[in-house]
Coordinates of C-alpha atoms and ligand atoms in Angstrom, one line a residue:
X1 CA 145.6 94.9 153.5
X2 CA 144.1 98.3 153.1
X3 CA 143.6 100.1 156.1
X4 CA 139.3 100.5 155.5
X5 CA 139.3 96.5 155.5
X6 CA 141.9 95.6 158.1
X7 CA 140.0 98.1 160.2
X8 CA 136.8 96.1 159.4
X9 CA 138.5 92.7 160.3
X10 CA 139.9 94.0 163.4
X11 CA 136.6 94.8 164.4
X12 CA 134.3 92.0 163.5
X13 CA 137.0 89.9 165.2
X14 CA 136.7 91.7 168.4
X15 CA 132.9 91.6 168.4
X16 CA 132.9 88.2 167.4
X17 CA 135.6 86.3 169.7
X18 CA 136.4 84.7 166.1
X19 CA 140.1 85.4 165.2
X20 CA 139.5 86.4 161.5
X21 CA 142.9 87.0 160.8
X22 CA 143.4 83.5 160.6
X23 CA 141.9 83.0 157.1
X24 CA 143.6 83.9 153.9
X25 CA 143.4 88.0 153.1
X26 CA 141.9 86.5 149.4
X27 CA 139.0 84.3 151.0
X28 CA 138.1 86.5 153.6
X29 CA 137.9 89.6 150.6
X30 CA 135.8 87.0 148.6
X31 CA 133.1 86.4 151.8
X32 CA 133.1 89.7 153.2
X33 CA 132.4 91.2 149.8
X34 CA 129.8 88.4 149.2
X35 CA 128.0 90.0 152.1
X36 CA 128.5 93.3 151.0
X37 CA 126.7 92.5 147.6
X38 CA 124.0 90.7 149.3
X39 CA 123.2 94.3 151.0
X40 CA 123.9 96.3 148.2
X41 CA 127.3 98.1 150.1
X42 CA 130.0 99.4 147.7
X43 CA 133.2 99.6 150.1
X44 CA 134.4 98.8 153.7
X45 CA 134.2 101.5 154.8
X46 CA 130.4 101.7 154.2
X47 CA 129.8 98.3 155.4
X48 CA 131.7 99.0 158.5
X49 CA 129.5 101.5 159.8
X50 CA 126.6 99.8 158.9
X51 CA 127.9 96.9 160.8
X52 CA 128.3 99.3 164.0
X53 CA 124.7 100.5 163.2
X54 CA 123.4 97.1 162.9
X55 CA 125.4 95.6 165.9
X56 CA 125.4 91.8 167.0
X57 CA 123.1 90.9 164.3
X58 CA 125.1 92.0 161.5
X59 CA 128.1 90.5 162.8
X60 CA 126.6 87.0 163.4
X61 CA 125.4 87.4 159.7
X62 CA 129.0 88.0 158.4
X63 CA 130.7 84.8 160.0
X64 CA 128.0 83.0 158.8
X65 CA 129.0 84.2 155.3
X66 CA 132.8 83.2 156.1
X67 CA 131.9 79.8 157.8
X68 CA 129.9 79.5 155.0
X69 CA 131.5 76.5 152.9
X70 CA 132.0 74.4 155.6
X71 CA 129.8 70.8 154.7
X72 CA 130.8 67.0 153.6
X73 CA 128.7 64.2 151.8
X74 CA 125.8 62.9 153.6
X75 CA 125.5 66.3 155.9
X76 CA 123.9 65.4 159.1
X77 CA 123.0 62.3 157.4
X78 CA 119.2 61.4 158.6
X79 CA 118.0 63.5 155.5
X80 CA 119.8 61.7 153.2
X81 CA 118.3 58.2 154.7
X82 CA 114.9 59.7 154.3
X83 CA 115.5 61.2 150.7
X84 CA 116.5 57.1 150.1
X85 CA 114.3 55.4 152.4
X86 CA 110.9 57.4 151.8
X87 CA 111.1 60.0 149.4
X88 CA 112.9 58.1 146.3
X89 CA 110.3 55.3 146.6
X90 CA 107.3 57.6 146.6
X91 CA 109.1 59.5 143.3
X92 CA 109.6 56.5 141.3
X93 CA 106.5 55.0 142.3
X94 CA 104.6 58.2 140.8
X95 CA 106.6 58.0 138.2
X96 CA 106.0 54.6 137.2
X97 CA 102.1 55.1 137.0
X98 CA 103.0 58.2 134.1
X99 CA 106.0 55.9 132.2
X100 CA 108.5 58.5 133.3
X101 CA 112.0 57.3 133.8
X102 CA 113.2 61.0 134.8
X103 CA 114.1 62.3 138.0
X104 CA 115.3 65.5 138.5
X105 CA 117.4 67.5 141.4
X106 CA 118.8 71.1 142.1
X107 CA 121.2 71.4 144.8
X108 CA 121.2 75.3 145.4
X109 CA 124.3 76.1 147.4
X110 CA 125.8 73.7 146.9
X111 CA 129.4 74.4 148.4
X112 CA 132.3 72.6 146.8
X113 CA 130.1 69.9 145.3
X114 CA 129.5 67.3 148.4
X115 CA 125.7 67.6 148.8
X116 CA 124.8 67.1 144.6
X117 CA 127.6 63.9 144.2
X118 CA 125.6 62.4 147.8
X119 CA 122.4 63.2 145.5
X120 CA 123.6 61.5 142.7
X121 CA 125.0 58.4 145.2
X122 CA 121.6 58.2 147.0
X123 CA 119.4 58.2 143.5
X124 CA 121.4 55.7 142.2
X125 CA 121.7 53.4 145.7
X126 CA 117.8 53.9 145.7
X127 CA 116.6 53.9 142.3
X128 CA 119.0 51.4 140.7
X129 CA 119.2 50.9 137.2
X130 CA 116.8 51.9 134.1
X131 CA 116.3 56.1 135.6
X132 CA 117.5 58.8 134.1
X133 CA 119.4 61.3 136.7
X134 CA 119.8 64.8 136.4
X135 CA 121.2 66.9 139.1
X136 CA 121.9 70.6 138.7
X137 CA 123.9 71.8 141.3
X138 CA 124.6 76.0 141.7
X139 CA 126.5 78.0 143.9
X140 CA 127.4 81.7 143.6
X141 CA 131.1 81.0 144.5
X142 CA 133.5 80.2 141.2
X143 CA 136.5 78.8 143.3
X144 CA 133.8 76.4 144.9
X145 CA 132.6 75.4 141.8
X146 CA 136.0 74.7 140.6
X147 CA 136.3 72.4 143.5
X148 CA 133.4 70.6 142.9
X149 CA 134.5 70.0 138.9
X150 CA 137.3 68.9 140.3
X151 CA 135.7 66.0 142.8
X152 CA 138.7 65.3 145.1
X153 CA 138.0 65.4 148.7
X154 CA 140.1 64.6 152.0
X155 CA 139.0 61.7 153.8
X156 CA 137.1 64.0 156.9
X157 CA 134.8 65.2 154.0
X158 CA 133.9 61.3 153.5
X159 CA 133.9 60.2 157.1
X160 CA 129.1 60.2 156.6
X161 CA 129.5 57.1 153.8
X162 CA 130.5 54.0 154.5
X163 CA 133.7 51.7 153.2
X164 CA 131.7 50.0 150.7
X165 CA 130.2 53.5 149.0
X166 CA 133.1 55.3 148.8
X167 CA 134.9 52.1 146.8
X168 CA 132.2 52.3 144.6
X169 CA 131.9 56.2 143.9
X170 CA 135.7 57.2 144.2
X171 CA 139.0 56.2 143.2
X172 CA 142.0 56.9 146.0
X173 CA 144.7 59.6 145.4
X174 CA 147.3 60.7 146.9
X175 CA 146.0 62.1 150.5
X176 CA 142.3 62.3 149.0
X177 CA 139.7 60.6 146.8
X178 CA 138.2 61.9 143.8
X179 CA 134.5 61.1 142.6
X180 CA 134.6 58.2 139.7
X181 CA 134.2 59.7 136.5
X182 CA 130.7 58.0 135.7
X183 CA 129.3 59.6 139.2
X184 CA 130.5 63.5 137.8
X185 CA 128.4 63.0 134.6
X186 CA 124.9 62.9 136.8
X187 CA 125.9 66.2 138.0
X188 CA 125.7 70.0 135.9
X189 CA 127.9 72.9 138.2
X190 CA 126.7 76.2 137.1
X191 CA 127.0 79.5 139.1
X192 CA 123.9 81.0 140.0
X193 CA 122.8 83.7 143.0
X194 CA 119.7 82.7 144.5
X195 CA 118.7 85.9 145.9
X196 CA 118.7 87.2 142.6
X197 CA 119.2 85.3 139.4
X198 CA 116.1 83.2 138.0
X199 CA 115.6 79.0 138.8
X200 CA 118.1 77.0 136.5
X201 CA 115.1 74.8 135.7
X202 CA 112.1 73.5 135.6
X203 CA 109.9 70.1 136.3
X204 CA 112.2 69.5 139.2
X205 CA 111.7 66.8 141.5
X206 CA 113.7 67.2 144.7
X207 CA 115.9 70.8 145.2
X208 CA 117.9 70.5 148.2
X209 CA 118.6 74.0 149.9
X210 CA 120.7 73.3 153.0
X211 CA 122.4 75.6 155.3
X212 CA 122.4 78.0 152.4
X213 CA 119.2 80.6 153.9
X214 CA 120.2 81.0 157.4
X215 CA 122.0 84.1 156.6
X216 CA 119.4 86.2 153.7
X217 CA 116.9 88.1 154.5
X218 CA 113.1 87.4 154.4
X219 CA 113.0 89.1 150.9
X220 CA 115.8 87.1 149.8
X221 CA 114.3 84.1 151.3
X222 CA 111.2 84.5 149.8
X223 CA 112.3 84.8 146.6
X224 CA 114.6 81.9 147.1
X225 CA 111.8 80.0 148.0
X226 CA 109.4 81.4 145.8
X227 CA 111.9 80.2 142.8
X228 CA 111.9 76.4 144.3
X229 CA 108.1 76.4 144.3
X230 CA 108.2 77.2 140.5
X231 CA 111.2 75.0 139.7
X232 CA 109.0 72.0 141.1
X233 CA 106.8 69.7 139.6
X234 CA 103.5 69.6 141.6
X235 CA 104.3 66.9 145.2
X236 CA 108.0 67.6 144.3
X237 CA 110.1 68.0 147.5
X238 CA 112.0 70.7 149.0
X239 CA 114.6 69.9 151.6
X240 CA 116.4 73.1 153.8
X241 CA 119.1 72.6 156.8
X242 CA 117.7 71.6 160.0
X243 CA 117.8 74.8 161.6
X244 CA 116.1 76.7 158.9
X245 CA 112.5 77.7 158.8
X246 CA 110.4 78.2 155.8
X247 CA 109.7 81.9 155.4
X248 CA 106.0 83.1 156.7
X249 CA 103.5 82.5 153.8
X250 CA 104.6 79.7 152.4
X251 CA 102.2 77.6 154.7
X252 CA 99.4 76.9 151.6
X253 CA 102.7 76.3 149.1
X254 CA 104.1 73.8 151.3
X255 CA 102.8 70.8 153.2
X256 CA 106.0 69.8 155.8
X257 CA 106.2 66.1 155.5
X258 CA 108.9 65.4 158.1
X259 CA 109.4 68.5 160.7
X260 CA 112.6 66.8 161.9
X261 CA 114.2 66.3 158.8
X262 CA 112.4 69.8 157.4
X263 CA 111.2 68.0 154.3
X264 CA 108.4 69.9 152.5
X265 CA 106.0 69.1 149.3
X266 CA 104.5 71.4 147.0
X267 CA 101.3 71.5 147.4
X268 CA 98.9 72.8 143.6
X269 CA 95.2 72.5 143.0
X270 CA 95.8 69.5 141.8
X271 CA 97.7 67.7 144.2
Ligands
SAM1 C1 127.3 76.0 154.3 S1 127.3 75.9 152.5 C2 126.1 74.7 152.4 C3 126.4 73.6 151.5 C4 125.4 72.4 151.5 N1 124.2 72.9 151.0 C5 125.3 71.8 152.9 O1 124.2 71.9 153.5 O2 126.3 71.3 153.5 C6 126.5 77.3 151.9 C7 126.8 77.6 150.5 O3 125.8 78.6 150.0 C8 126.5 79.4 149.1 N2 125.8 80.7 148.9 C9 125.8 81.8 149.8 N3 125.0 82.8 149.3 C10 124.5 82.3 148.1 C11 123.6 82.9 147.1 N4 123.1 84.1 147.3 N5 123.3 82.1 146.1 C12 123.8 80.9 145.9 N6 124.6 80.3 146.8 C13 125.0 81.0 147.9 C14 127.9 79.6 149.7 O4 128.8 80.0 148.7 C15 128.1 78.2 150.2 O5 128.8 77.4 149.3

């Protein structure tokens, strides 16, 4: 460890009451410098002393940032009952009256690949057969996207489905499972940075942005959510994590649709 960032982790972990030196020297590197780009801060050093200028705030921000991949399938699970229960049926009902078989999904940030593969489950468990399913998924970390290509998952990521999904979406092995074959070809894994790089697509349906926010700025918010109200179709949904707010002046972009399960709609002239 050079001495600039060991100085840096012995710090945040004393402000923090989080041990840091508990996670791998190459992951922490990885997050902390994540951060560091987020704020445009070229070395340790640097970031350091704006950390000691910044105080608690800064600091809370960081562990965020190294906390950061922690999800599983189904994530707090009431929004993925509602994305099946309520929204689904409204989409392919829509759809139906225009002869549209397509629906389309962007999970942005989406960690090691467990919310876009519970997008894919829930479309297909909802929709059934005769739809055509297309789920981009993007994160701005590689080795998480390498994960998710991957698709193998120990069994606490999988504790949200039940027995008879997870027979029908993965195949056991070893200590794990790994997504079935015909479930990974629904999902696209790309790397993309939200606070910076343009939407991967347009005519989108439903983009899921959970737990991803909490820790960028109201610029980088707004141009996050700015990108997602673009990406949509007009009435296409926009789902963030539960304790996430939609940035101020968004209100005539967005009509909230379920507060509890922060489900929002785009709203157009001609909606
Ligand atoms: C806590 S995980 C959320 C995963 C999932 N959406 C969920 O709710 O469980 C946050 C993810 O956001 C990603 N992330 C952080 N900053 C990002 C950025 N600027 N652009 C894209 N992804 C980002 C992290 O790499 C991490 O995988």
């Amino acid at each position: 460890m050079d001495l600039a960032f060991r100085t840096l982790v012995d710090y945040v972990s004393r402000e923090s009451g989080i041990d840091l030196h508990q996670y791998r020297e190459s992951y922490l590197k990885r997050r902390i410098e994540l951060r560091m780009k987020m704020l445009g801060v070229r070395d340790f050093g640097e970031y350091l002393r704006l950390i000691k200028a910044d105080g608690e705030d800064e600091v809370k921000k960081l562990i965020n940032t190294i906390t950061i991949n922690v999800t599983e399938f189904m994530r707090d699970r009431t929004p993925f009952e509602y994305l099946m229960k309520v929204i689904l049926p409204e989409i392919a009902s829509r759809k139906r009256r225009v002869n549209s078989n397509i629906v389309r999904f962007w999970s942005a940030g989406c960690s090691c690949g467990e919310e876009p593969y519970s997008l894919a489950i829930c479309a297909l468990e909802a929709l059934g057969d005769g739809w055509m399913i297309s789920i981009y998924a993007t994160d701005i970390d590689d080795a998480c996207l390498e994960m998710a290509r991957e698709g193998f998952y120990k069994p606490t990521q999988l504790k949200n489905l039940s027995r008879a999904l997870i027979n029908k979406y993965f195949d056991r092995e070893g200590d794990g499972y790994r997504v079935k074959s015909f479930l990974k070809r629904y999902v696209r894994f790309k790397k993309h940075d939200l606070t910076t790089d343009e939407p991967v697509s347009r005519y989108l349906d439903v983009v899921f942005c959970r737990n991803v926010m909490i820790y960028f700025s109201e610029n980088q918010k707004a141009k996050a959510v700015n990108d997602f109200y673009n990406a949509l179709i007009a009435g296409g949904y926009l789902v963030i994590g539960k304790s996430e707010t939609l940035p101020a002046g968004f209100k005539s972009r967005f009509e909230c649709v379920n507060l509890r399960e922060k489900v929002y709609r785009k709203i157009t002239d001609s909606t």
